[in-house]
Amino acid sequence: MEIRVAKFHIGQVVRHKVHPFRGVIVDVDPVFDNTEEWYAAIPEAIRPSRDQPFYHLLAENGETTYTAYVSEQNLLPEEDPTPLTHPAITDFFDAVEGGLYVSRIKRVH
């Protein structure tokens, strides 16, 4: 079995390659782990491969905030240093250090 290494990590701010939104990563699935209905709703011509990391984001655009589930192939590191305004950020993160959000959960490994 191939070992997958995610390109992005929890607390990193990313932006979508196609759609105008950015967000902070709160969780990572090593491969697709959402519903078949969600996957089938993506037009086949642009449907991403299941065999890649998928990221759970606290996302926002110029109009609203929401959660998003995005394939690795559709993300880029965000270069805009403007802090995110998503209201759930404080549920997951304590602070921002060097452009990365610091998790409220302290990991020991």
PDB file of N, CA and C in Angstrom:
ATOM      1  N   MET A   1       0.838  -1.178   0.000  1.00  0.00           N
ATOM      2  CA  MET A   1       0.000   0.000   0.000  1.00  0.00           C
ATOM      3  C   MET A   1       0.887   1.247   0.000  1.00  0.00           C
ATOM      4  N   GLU A   2       0.557   2.197  -0.857  1.00  0.00           N
ATOM      5  CA  GLU A   2       1.322   3.428  -0.966  1.00  0.00           C
ATOM      6  C   GLU A   2       1.080   4.322   0.234  1.00  0.00           C
ATOM      7  N   ILE A   3       2.153   4.904   0.765  1.00  0.00           N
ATOM      8  CA  ILE A   3       2.030   5.848   1.870  1.00  0.00           C
ATOM      9  C   ILE A   3       1.790   7.230   1.278  1.00  0.00           C
ATOM     10  N   ARG A   4       0.707   7.860   1.699  1.00  0.00           N
ATOM     11  CA  ARG A   4       0.371   9.180   1.190  1.00  0.00           C
ATOM     12  C   ARG A   4       0.902  10.260   2.127  1.00  0.00           C
ATOM     13  N   VAL A   5       1.465  11.279   1.546  1.00  0.00           N
ATOM     14  CA  VAL A   5       1.931  12.423   2.313  1.00  0.00           C
ATOM     15  C   VAL A   5       1.161  13.639   1.812  1.00  0.00           C
ATOM     16  N   ALA A   6       0.422  14.254   2.691  1.00  0.00           N
ATOM     17  CA  ALA A   6      -0.366  15.426   2.318  1.00  0.00           C
ATOM     18  C   ALA A   6       0.562  16.599   2.019  1.00  0.00           C
ATOM     19  N   LYS A   7       0.221  17.332   0.981  1.00  0.00           N
ATOM     20  CA  LYS A   7       0.999  18.503   0.573  1.00  0.00           C
ATOM     21  C   LYS A   7       0.761  19.675   1.528  1.00  0.00           C
ATOM     22  N   PHE A   8      -0.446  19.759   2.088  1.00  0.00           N
ATOM     23  CA  PHE A   8      -0.822  20.847   2.984  1.00  0.00           C
ATOM     24  C   PHE A   8      -1.087  20.283   4.375  1.00  0.00           C
ATOM     25  N   HIS A   9      -1.141  21.149   5.384  1.00  0.00           N
ATOM     26  CA  HIS A   9      -1.320  20.659   6.752  1.00  0.00           C
ATOM     27  C   HIS A   9      -2.337  21.493   7.530  1.00  0.00           C
ATOM     28  N   ILE A  10      -2.779  20.935   8.632  1.00  0.00           N
ATOM     29  CA  ILE A  10      -3.757  21.597   9.489  1.00  0.00           C
ATOM     30  C   ILE A  10      -3.196  22.941   9.946  1.00  0.00           C
ATOM     31  N   GLY A  11      -4.034  23.958   9.821  1.00  0.00           N
ATOM     32  CA  GLY A  11      -3.634  25.313  10.198  1.00  0.00           C
ATOM     33  C   GLY A  11      -3.117  26.148   9.042  1.00  0.00           C
ATOM     34  N   GLN A  12      -2.879  25.519   7.905  1.00  0.00           N
ATOM     35  CA  GLN A  12      -2.376  26.244   6.742  1.00  0.00           C
ATOM     36  C   GLN A  12      -3.531  26.899   5.989  1.00  0.00           C
ATOM     37  N   VAL A  13      -3.305  28.118   5.516  1.00  0.00           N
ATOM     38  CA  VAL A  13      -4.304  28.817   4.720  1.00  0.00           C
ATOM     39  C   VAL A  13      -4.035  28.508   3.249  1.00  0.00           C
ATOM     40  N   VAL A  14      -5.094  28.105   2.552  1.00  0.00           N
ATOM     41  CA  VAL A  14      -5.000  27.723   1.137  1.00  0.00           C
ATOM     42  C   VAL A  14      -6.090  28.443   0.355  1.00  0.00           C
ATOM     43  N   ARG A  15      -5.960  28.402  -0.955  1.00  0.00           N
ATOM     44  CA  ARG A  15      -7.003  28.945  -1.811  1.00  0.00           C
ATOM     45  C   ARG A  15      -7.319  27.934  -2.896  1.00  0.00           C
ATOM     46  N   HIS A  16      -8.522  28.018  -3.434  1.00  0.00           N
ATOM     47  CA  HIS A  16      -8.958  27.106  -4.487  1.00  0.00           C
ATOM     48  C   HIS A  16      -8.385  27.571  -5.819  1.00  0.00           C
ATOM     49  N   LYS A  17      -7.973  26.635  -6.653  1.00  0.00           N
ATOM     50  CA  LYS A  17      -7.392  26.970  -7.960  1.00  0.00           C
ATOM     51  C   LYS A  17      -8.408  27.571  -8.919  1.00  0.00           C
ATOM     52  N   VAL A  18      -9.668  27.163  -8.813  1.00  0.00           N
ATOM     53  CA  VAL A  18     -10.684  27.579  -9.776  1.00  0.00           C
ATOM     54  C   VAL A  18     -11.702  28.532  -9.158  1.00  0.00           C
ATOM     55  N   HIS A  19     -12.239  28.164  -8.021  1.00  0.00           N
ATOM     56  CA  HIS A  19     -13.301  28.942  -7.389  1.00  0.00           C
ATOM     57  C   HIS A  19     -12.707  30.014  -6.469  1.00  0.00           C
ATOM     58  N   PRO A  20     -13.359  31.172  -6.373  1.00  0.00           N
ATOM     59  CA  PRO A  20     -12.799  32.294  -5.607  1.00  0.00           C
ATOM     60  C   PRO A  20     -13.042  32.189  -4.103  1.00  0.00           C
ATOM     61  N   PHE A  21     -12.369  31.242  -3.462  1.00  0.00           N
ATOM     62  CA  PHE A  21     -12.437  31.186  -2.008  1.00  0.00           C
ATOM     63  C   PHE A  21     -11.113  30.717  -1.448  1.00  0.00           C
ATOM     64  N   ARG A  22     -10.925  31.023  -0.177  1.00  0.00           N
ATOM     65  CA  ARG A  22      -9.753  30.554   0.556  1.00  0.00           C
ATOM     66  C   ARG A  22     -10.217  30.048   1.897  1.00  0.00           C
ATOM     67  N   GLY A  23      -9.356  29.331   2.584  1.00  0.00           N
ATOM     68  CA  GLY A  23      -9.746  28.795   3.875  1.00  0.00           C
ATOM     69  C   GLY A  23      -8.574  28.227   4.629  1.00  0.00           C
ATOM     70  N   VAL A  24      -8.836  27.844   5.862  1.00  0.00           N
ATOM     71  CA  VAL A  24      -7.818  27.219   6.694  1.00  0.00           C
ATOM     72  C   VAL A  24      -8.168  25.746   6.845  1.00  0.00           C
ATOM     73  N   ILE A  25      -7.167  24.901   6.763  1.00  0.00           N
ATOM     74  CA  ILE A  25      -7.361  23.455   6.856  1.00  0.00           C
ATOM     75  C   ILE A  25      -7.572  23.051   8.312  1.00  0.00           C
ATOM     76  N   VAL A  26      -8.654  22.291   8.553  1.00  0.00           N
ATOM     77  CA  VAL A  26      -8.936  21.802   9.903  1.00  0.00           C
ATOM     78  C   VAL A  26      -8.807  20.283  10.011  1.00  0.00           C
ATOM     79  N   ASP A  27      -8.772  19.584   8.865  1.00  0.00           N
ATOM     80  CA  ASP A  27      -8.611  18.133   8.884  1.00  0.00           C
ATOM     81  C   ASP A  27      -8.201  17.671   7.488  1.00  0.00           C
ATOM     82  N   VAL A  28      -7.594  16.487   7.441  1.00  0.00           N
ATOM     83  CA  VAL A  28      -7.130  15.921   6.173  1.00  0.00           C
ATOM     84  C   VAL A  28      -7.520  14.452   6.114  1.00  0.00           C
ATOM     85  N   ASP A  29      -8.096  14.035   4.991  1.00  0.00           N
ATOM     86  CA  ASP A  29      -8.357  12.624   4.711  1.00  0.00           C
ATOM     87  C   ASP A  29      -7.307  12.164   3.707  1.00  0.00           C
ATOM     88  N   PRO A  30      -6.641  11.039   3.916  1.00  0.00           N
ATOM     89  CA  PRO A  30      -5.601  10.594   2.979  1.00  0.00           C
ATOM     90  C   PRO A  30      -6.137  10.276   1.580  1.00  0.00           C
ATOM     91  N   VAL A  31      -7.408   9.898   1.511  1.00  0.00           N
ATOM     92  CA  VAL A  31      -8.107   9.663   0.243  1.00  0.00           C
ATOM     93  C   VAL A  31      -9.546  10.148   0.431  1.00  0.00           C
ATOM     94  N   PHE A  32     -10.306  10.198  -0.654  1.00  0.00           N
ATOM     95  CA  PHE A  32     -11.689  10.648  -0.598  1.00  0.00           C
ATOM     96  C   PHE A  32     -12.466   9.886   0.471  1.00  0.00           C
ATOM     97  N   ASP A  33     -13.196  10.626   1.311  1.00  0.00           N
ATOM     98  CA  ASP A  33     -13.980  10.015   2.378  1.00  0.00           C
ATOM     99  C   ASP A  33     -15.254  10.833   2.621  1.00  0.00           C
ATOM    100  N   ASN A  34     -16.001  11.038   1.541  1.00  0.00           N
ATOM    101  CA  ASN A  34     -17.262  11.758   1.626  1.00  0.00           C
ATOM    102  C   ASN A  34     -18.329  10.857   1.007  1.00  0.00           C
ATOM    103  N   THR A  35     -19.529  11.355   0.841  1.00  0.00           N
ATOM    104  CA  THR A  35     -20.610  10.522   0.324  1.00  0.00           C
ATOM    105  C   THR A  35     -20.533  10.355  -1.193  1.00  0.00           C
ATOM    106  N   GLU A  36     -21.130   9.295  -1.671  1.00  0.00           N
ATOM    107  CA  GLU A  36     -21.204   9.067  -3.112  1.00  0.00           C
ATOM    108  C   GLU A  36     -22.026  10.161  -3.789  1.00  0.00           C
ATOM    109  N   GLU A  37     -23.056  10.647  -3.099  1.00  0.00           N
ATOM    110  CA  GLU A  37     -23.884  11.718  -3.654  1.00  0.00           C
ATOM    111  C   GLU A  37     -23.060  12.992  -3.865  1.00  0.00           C
ATOM    112  N   TRP A  38     -22.218  13.312  -2.907  1.00  0.00           N
ATOM    113  CA  TRP A  38     -21.355  14.489  -3.023  1.00  0.00           C
ATOM    114  C   TRP A  38     -20.438  14.330  -4.230  1.00  0.00           C
ATOM    115  N   TYR A  39     -19.817  13.173  -4.348  1.00  0.00           N
ATOM    116  CA  TYR A  39     -18.877  12.921  -5.445  1.00  0.00           C
ATOM    117  C   TYR A  39     -19.585  12.959  -6.798  1.00  0.00           C
ATOM    118  N   ALA A  40     -20.741  12.345  -6.896  1.00  0.00           N
ATOM    119  CA  ALA A  40     -21.488  12.295  -8.150  1.00  0.00           C
ATOM    120  C   ALA A  40     -22.002  13.671  -8.577  1.00  0.00           C
ATOM    121  N   ALA A  41     -22.147  14.584  -7.632  1.00  0.00           N
ATOM    122  CA  ALA A  41     -22.633  15.926  -7.957  1.00  0.00           C
ATOM    123  C   ALA A  41     -21.589  16.768  -8.689  1.00  0.00           C
ATOM    124  N   ILE A  42     -20.332  16.345  -8.648  1.00  0.00           N
ATOM    125  CA  ILE A  42     -19.275  17.066  -9.358  1.00  0.00           C
ATOM    126  C   ILE A  42     -19.326  16.649 -10.824  1.00  0.00           C
ATOM    127  N   PRO A  43     -19.367  17.610 -11.744  1.00  0.00           N
ATOM    128  CA  PRO A  43     -19.400  17.242 -13.167  1.00  0.00           C
ATOM    129  C   PRO A  43     -18.225  16.322 -13.517  1.00  0.00           C
ATOM    130  N   GLU A  44     -18.520  15.265 -14.256  1.00  0.00           N
ATOM    131  CA  GLU A  44     -17.519  14.250 -14.557  1.00  0.00           C
ATOM    132  C   GLU A  44     -16.254  14.826 -15.178  1.00  0.00           C
ATOM    133  N   ALA A  45     -16.397  15.845 -16.007  1.00  0.00           N
ATOM    134  CA  ALA A  45     -15.237  16.429 -16.694  1.00  0.00           C
ATOM    135  C   ALA A  45     -14.233  17.060 -15.725  1.00  0.00           C
ATOM    136  N   ILE A  46     -14.696  17.464 -14.549  1.00  0.00           N
ATOM    137  CA  ILE A  46     -13.783  18.085 -13.586  1.00  0.00           C
ATOM    138  C   ILE A  46     -13.710  17.325 -12.261  1.00  0.00           C
ATOM    139  N   ARG A  47     -14.299  16.137 -12.216  1.00  0.00           N
ATOM    140  CA  ARG A  47     -14.318  15.329 -10.990  1.00  0.00           C
ATOM    141  C   ARG A  47     -12.901  14.886 -10.633  1.00  0.00           C
ATOM    142  N   PRO A  48     -12.437  15.169  -9.411  1.00  0.00           N
ATOM    143  CA  PRO A  48     -11.080  14.787  -9.021  1.00  0.00           C
ATOM    144  C   PRO A  48     -10.967  13.287  -8.724  1.00  0.00           C
ATOM    145  N   SER A  49      -9.767  12.800  -8.826  1.00  0.00           N
ATOM    146  CA  SER A  49      -9.483  11.415  -8.455  1.00  0.00           C
ATOM    147  C   SER A  49      -9.743  11.234  -6.964  1.00  0.00           C
ATOM    148  N   ARG A  50     -10.250  10.068  -6.588  1.00  0.00           N
ATOM    149  CA  ARG A  50     -10.485   9.755  -5.171  1.00  0.00           C
ATOM    150  C   ARG A  50      -9.171   9.452  -4.448  1.00  0.00           C
ATOM    151  N   ASP A  51      -8.163   9.071  -5.209  1.00  0.00           N
ATOM    152  CA  ASP A  51      -6.913   8.566  -4.651  1.00  0.00           C
ATOM    153  C   ASP A  51      -5.901   9.689  -4.408  1.00  0.00           C
ATOM    154  N   GLN A  52      -6.298  10.654  -3.582  1.00  0.00           N
ATOM    155  CA  GLN A  52      -5.439  11.776  -3.217  1.00  0.00           C
ATOM    156  C   GLN A  52      -5.971  12.342  -1.913  1.00  0.00           C
ATOM    157  N   PRO A  53      -5.181  13.123  -1.207  1.00  0.00           N
ATOM    158  CA  PRO A  53      -5.700  13.745   0.007  1.00  0.00           C
ATOM    159  C   PRO A  53      -6.848  14.709  -0.301  1.00  0.00           C
ATOM    160  N   PHE A  54      -7.811  14.742   0.618  1.00  0.00           N
ATOM    161  CA  PHE A  54      -8.917  15.699   0.578  1.00  0.00           C
ATOM    162  C   PHE A  54      -8.887  16.461   1.894  1.00  0.00           C
ATOM    163  N   TYR A  55      -9.183  17.748   1.825  1.00  0.00           N
ATOM    164  CA  TYR A  55      -9.032  18.645   2.960  1.00  0.00           C
ATOM    165  C   TYR A  55     -10.375  19.234   3.392  1.00  0.00           C
ATOM    166  N   HIS A  56     -10.563  19.297   4.696  1.00  0.00           N
ATOM    167  CA  HIS A  56     -11.719  19.954   5.299  1.00  0.00           C
ATOM    168  C   HIS A  56     -11.283  21.381   5.620  1.00  0.00           C
ATOM    169  N   LEU A  57     -12.003  22.355   5.079  1.00  0.00           N
ATOM    170  CA  LEU A  57     -11.630  23.754   5.255  1.00  0.00           C
ATOM    171  C   LEU A  57     -12.729  24.557   5.938  1.00  0.00           C
ATOM    172  N   LEU A  58     -12.314  25.538   6.716  1.00  0.00           N
ATOM    173  CA  LEU A  58     -13.190  26.632   7.098  1.00  0.00           C
ATOM    174  C   LEU A  58     -12.962  27.649   6.002  1.00  0.00           C
ATOM    175  N   ALA A  59     -13.930  27.774   5.117  1.00  0.00           N
ATOM    176  CA  ALA A  59     -13.749  28.546   3.895  1.00  0.00           C
ATOM    177  C   ALA A  59     -14.519  29.861   3.933  1.00  0.00           C
ATOM    178  N   GLU A  60     -14.059  30.794   3.088  1.00  0.00           N
ATOM    179  CA  GLU A  60     -14.760  32.071   2.964  1.00  0.00           C
ATOM    180  C   GLU A  60     -14.469  32.687   1.605  1.00  0.00           C
ATOM    181  N   ASN A  61     -15.427  33.479   1.161  1.00  0.00           N
ATOM    182  CA  ASN A  61     -15.224  34.281  -0.038  1.00  0.00           C
ATOM    183  C   ASN A  61     -15.679  35.696   0.327  1.00  0.00           C
ATOM    184  N   GLY A  62     -15.868  36.557  -0.629  1.00  0.00           N
ATOM    185  CA  GLY A  62     -16.249  37.924  -0.334  1.00  0.00           C
ATOM    186  C   GLY A  62     -17.647  38.086   0.223  1.00  0.00           C
ATOM    187  N   GLU A  63     -18.446  37.015   0.211  1.00  0.00           N
ATOM    188  CA  GLU A  63     -19.848  37.118   0.614  1.00  0.00           C
ATOM    189  C   GLU A  63     -20.224  36.316   1.853  1.00  0.00           C
ATOM    190  N   THR A  64     -19.577  35.169   2.073  1.00  0.00           N
ATOM    191  CA  THR A  64     -20.036  34.281   3.143  1.00  0.00           C
ATOM    192  C   THR A  64     -18.897  33.397   3.650  1.00  0.00           C
ATOM    193  N   THR A  65     -19.181  32.709   4.761  1.00  0.00           N
ATOM    194  CA  THR A  65     -18.270  31.698   5.297  1.00  0.00           C
ATOM    195  C   THR A  65     -18.988  30.354   5.280  1.00  0.00           C
ATOM    196  N   TYR A  66     -18.237  29.280   5.172  1.00  0.00           N
ATOM    197  CA  TYR A  66     -18.823  27.943   5.092  1.00  0.00           C
ATOM    198  C   TYR A  66     -17.721  26.912   5.283  1.00  0.00           C
ATOM    199  N   THR A  67     -18.080  25.640   5.293  1.00  0.00           N
ATOM    200  CA  THR A  67     -17.084  24.575   5.302  1.00  0.00           C
ATOM    201  C   THR A  67     -16.992  24.009   3.891  1.00  0.00           C
ATOM    202  N   ALA A  68     -15.816  23.527   3.541  1.00  0.00           N
ATOM    203  CA  ALA A  68     -15.597  22.976   2.204  1.00  0.00           C
ATOM    204  C   ALA A  68     -14.774  21.702   2.317  1.00  0.00           C
ATOM    205  N   TYR A  69     -14.950  20.838   1.346  1.00  0.00           N
ATOM    206  CA  TYR A  69     -14.200  19.586   1.241  1.00  0.00           C
ATOM    207  C   TYR A  69     -13.557  19.618  -0.141  1.00  0.00           C
ATOM    208  N   VAL A  70     -12.226  19.700  -0.185  1.00  0.00           N
ATOM    209  CA  VAL A  70     -11.538  19.980  -1.444  1.00  0.00           C
ATOM    210  C   VAL A  70     -10.387  19.005  -1.662  1.00  0.00           C
ATOM    211  N   SER A  71     -10.259  18.542  -2.909  1.00  0.00           N
ATOM    212  CA  SER A  71      -9.152  17.653  -3.274  1.00  0.00           C
ATOM    213  C   SER A  71      -7.845  18.431  -3.310  1.00  0.00           C
ATOM    214  N   GLU A  72      -6.755  17.736  -3.047  1.00  0.00           N
ATOM    215  CA  GLU A  72      -5.444  18.371  -3.052  1.00  0.00           C
ATOM    216  C   GLU A  72      -5.133  19.037  -4.389  1.00  0.00           C
ATOM    217  N   GLN A  73      -5.535  18.399  -5.501  1.00  0.00           N
ATOM    218  CA  GLN A  73      -5.214  18.940  -6.817  1.00  0.00           C
ATOM    219  C   GLN A  73      -5.850  20.306  -7.061  1.00  0.00           C
ATOM    220  N   ASN A  74      -6.856  20.675  -6.280  1.00  0.00           N
ATOM    221  CA  ASN A  74      -7.548  21.945  -6.477  1.00  0.00           C
ATOM    222  C   ASN A  74      -7.135  23.033  -5.494  1.00  0.00           C
ATOM    223  N   LEU A  75      -6.071  22.814  -4.747  1.00  0.00           N
ATOM    224  CA  LEU A  75      -5.634  23.799  -3.759  1.00  0.00           C
ATOM    225  C   LEU A  75      -4.248  24.343  -4.054  1.00  0.00           C
ATOM    226  N   LEU A  76      -4.041  25.585  -3.637  1.00  0.00           N
ATOM    227  CA  LEU A  76      -2.738  26.256  -3.701  1.00  0.00           C
ATOM    228  C   LEU A  76      -2.483  26.921  -2.359  1.00  0.00           C
ATOM    229  N   PRO A  77      -1.222  27.076  -1.976  1.00  0.00           N
ATOM    230  CA  PRO A  77      -0.950  27.835  -0.748  1.00  0.00           C
ATOM    231  C   PRO A  77      -1.424  29.282  -0.933  1.00  0.00           C
ATOM    232  N   GLU A  78      -1.989  29.851   0.096  1.00  0.00           N
ATOM    233  CA  GLU A  78      -2.465  31.242   0.028  1.00  0.00           C
ATOM    234  C   GLU A  78      -1.315  32.182   0.342  1.00  0.00           C
ATOM    235  N   GLU A  79      -1.185  33.219  -0.446  1.00  0.00           N
ATOM    236  CA  GLU A  79      -0.122  34.202  -0.234  1.00  0.00           C
ATOM    237  C   GLU A  79      -0.637  35.487   0.408  1.00  0.00           C
ATOM    238  N   ASP A  80      -1.964  35.669   0.471  1.00  0.00           N
ATOM    239  CA  ASP A  80      -2.568  36.853   1.081  1.00  0.00           C
ATOM    240  C   ASP A  80      -2.484  36.713   2.599  1.00  0.00           C
ATOM    241  N   PRO A  81      -1.798  37.629   3.280  1.00  0.00           N
ATOM    242  CA  PRO A  81      -1.640  37.513   4.743  1.00  0.00           C
ATOM    243  C   PRO A  81      -2.851  37.984   5.549  1.00  0.00           C
ATOM    244  N   THR A  82      -3.907  38.466   4.885  1.00  0.00           N
ATOM    245  CA  THR A  82      -5.091  38.954   5.596  1.00  0.00           C
ATOM    246  C   THR A  82      -5.702  37.813   6.416  1.00  0.00           C
ATOM    247  N   PRO A  83      -5.940  38.038   7.723  1.00  0.00           N
ATOM    248  CA  PRO A  83      -6.547  36.971   8.542  1.00  0.00           C
ATOM    249  C   PRO A  83      -7.930  36.587   8.024  1.00  0.00           C
ATOM    250  N   LEU A  84      -8.273  35.333   8.226  1.00  0.00           N
ATOM    251  CA  LEU A  84      -9.598  34.851   7.858  1.00  0.00           C
ATOM    252  C   LEU A  84     -10.609  35.341   8.887  1.00  0.00           C
ATOM    253  N   THR A  85     -11.874  35.404   8.463  1.00  0.00           N
ATOM    254  CA  THR A  85     -12.923  35.902   9.355  1.00  0.00           C
ATOM    255  C   THR A  85     -13.953  34.843   9.716  1.00  0.00           C
ATOM    256  N   HIS A  86     -13.719  33.605   9.334  1.00  0.00           N
ATOM    257  CA  HIS A  86     -14.688  32.535   9.589  1.00  0.00           C
ATOM    258  C   HIS A  86     -14.994  32.475  11.092  1.00  0.00           C
ATOM    259  N   PRO A  87     -16.272  32.482  11.492  1.00  0.00           N
ATOM    260  CA  PRO A  87     -16.610  32.497  12.917  1.00  0.00           C
ATOM    261  C   PRO A  87     -16.204  31.239  13.684  1.00  0.00           C
ATOM    262  N   ALA A  88     -15.952  30.129  13.004  1.00  0.00           N
ATOM    263  CA  ALA A  88     -15.577  28.889  13.705  1.00  0.00           C
ATOM    264  C   ALA A  88     -14.070  28.754  13.922  1.00  0.00           C
ATOM    265  N   ILE A  89     -13.292  29.699  13.488  1.00  0.00           N
ATOM    266  CA  ILE A  89     -11.832  29.592  13.634  1.00  0.00           C
ATOM    267  C   ILE A  89     -11.438  29.389  15.090  1.00  0.00           C
ATOM    268  N   THR A  90     -12.068  30.111  16.003  1.00  0.00           N
ATOM    269  CA  THR A  90     -11.689  29.980  17.417  1.00  0.00           C
ATOM    270  C   THR A  90     -12.099  28.637  18.021  1.00  0.00           C
ATOM    271  N   ASP A  91     -12.954  27.886  17.343  1.00  0.00           N
ATOM    272  CA  ASP A  91     -13.283  26.533  17.797  1.00  0.00           C
ATOM    273  C   ASP A  91     -12.120  25.572  17.559  1.00  0.00           C
ATOM    274  N   PHE A  92     -11.272  25.896  16.603  1.00  0.00           N
ATOM    275  CA  PHE A  92     -10.176  25.011  16.200  1.00  0.00           C
ATOM    276  C   PHE A  92      -8.790  25.553  16.523  1.00  0.00           C
ATOM    277  N   PHE A  93      -8.640  26.887  16.526  1.00  0.00           N
ATOM    278  CA  PHE A  93      -7.303  27.478  16.619  1.00  0.00           C
ATOM    279  C   PHE A  93      -7.233  28.551  17.699  1.00  0.00           C
ATOM    280  N   ASP A  94      -6.055  28.653  18.324  1.00  0.00           N
ATOM    281  CA  ASP A  94      -5.810  29.645  19.373  1.00  0.00           C
ATOM    282  C   ASP A  94      -5.243  30.949  18.843  1.00  0.00           C
ATOM    283  N   ALA A  95      -4.373  30.863  17.851  1.00  0.00           N
ATOM    284  CA  ALA A  95      -3.652  32.048  17.393  1.00  0.00           C
ATOM    285  C   ALA A  95      -3.132  31.821  15.982  1.00  0.00           C
ATOM    286  N   VAL A  96      -2.533  32.866  15.446  1.00  0.00           N
ATOM    287  CA  VAL A  96      -1.848  32.775  14.160  1.00  0.00           C
ATOM    288  C   VAL A  96      -0.380  33.095  14.427  1.00  0.00           C
ATOM    289  N   GLU A  97       0.500  32.214  13.986  1.00  0.00           N
ATOM    290  CA  GLU A  97       1.939  32.425  14.151  1.00  0.00           C
ATOM    291  C   GLU A  97       2.620  32.191  12.821  1.00  0.00           C
ATOM    292  N   GLY A  98       3.269  33.212  12.309  1.00  0.00           N
ATOM    293  CA  GLY A  98       3.974  33.084  11.044  1.00  0.00           C
ATOM    294  C   GLY A  98       3.067  32.706   9.884  1.00  0.00           C
ATOM    295  N   GLY A  99       1.827  33.163   9.919  1.00  0.00           N
ATOM    296  CA  GLY A  99       0.883  32.869   8.848  1.00  0.00           C
ATOM    297  C   GLY A  99       0.161  31.540   8.986  1.00  0.00           C
ATOM    298  N   LEU A 100       0.474  30.762  10.017  1.00  0.00           N
ATOM    299  CA  LEU A 100      -0.182  29.470  10.261  1.00  0.00           C
ATOM    300  C   LEU A 100      -1.053  29.567  11.508  1.00  0.00           C
ATOM    301  N   TYR A 101      -2.219  28.954  11.419  1.00  0.00           N
ATOM    302  CA  TYR A 101      -3.106  28.916  12.574  1.00  0.00           C
ATOM    303  C   TYR A 101      -2.637  27.806  13.508  1.00  0.00           C
ATOM    304  N   VAL A 102      -2.597  28.106  14.810  1.00  0.00           N
ATOM    305  CA  VAL A 102      -2.102  27.174  15.825  1.00  0.00           C
ATOM    306  C   VAL A 102      -3.292  26.453  16.445  1.00  0.00           C
ATOM    307  N   SER A 103      -3.281  25.127  16.368  1.00  0.00           N
ATOM    308  CA  SER A 103      -4.385  24.300  16.839  1.00  0.00           C
ATOM    309  C   SER A 103      -4.628  24.464  18.330  1.00  0.00           C
ATOM    310  N   ARG A 104      -5.915  24.467  18.695  1.00  0.00           N
ATOM    311  CA  ARG A 104      -6.291  24.485  20.119  1.00  0.00           C
ATOM    312  C   ARG A 104      -5.917  23.172  20.789  1.00  0.00           C
ATOM    313  N   ILE A 105      -5.899  22.094  20.004  1.00  0.00           N
ATOM    314  CA  ILE A 105      -5.555  20.773  20.523  1.00  0.00           C
ATOM    315  C   ILE A 105      -4.046  20.619  20.459  1.00  0.00           C
ATOM    316  N   LYS A 106      -3.439  20.402  21.593  1.00  0.00           N
ATOM    317  CA  LYS A 106      -1.988  20.236  21.639  1.00  0.00           C
ATOM    318  C   LYS A 106      -1.637  18.778  21.373  1.00  0.00           C
ATOM    319  N   ARG A 107      -0.914  18.543  20.313  1.00  0.00           N
ATOM    320  CA  ARG A 107      -0.514  17.194  19.948  1.00  0.00           C
ATOM    321  C   ARG A 107       0.833  16.885  20.598  1.00  0.00           C
ATOM    322  N   VAL A 108       0.980  15.652  21.074  1.00  0.00           N
ATOM    323  CA  VAL A 108       2.216  15.255  21.721  1.00  0.00           C
ATOM    324  C   VAL A 108       3.074  14.354  20.857  1.00  0.00           C
ATOM    325  N   HIS A 109       2.619  14.025  19.667  1.00  0.00           N
ATOM    326  CA  HIS A 109       3.400  13.172  18.779  1.00  0.00           C
ATOM    327  C   HIS A 109       3.721  13.873  17.490  1.00  0.00           C
TER     328      HIS A 109
END
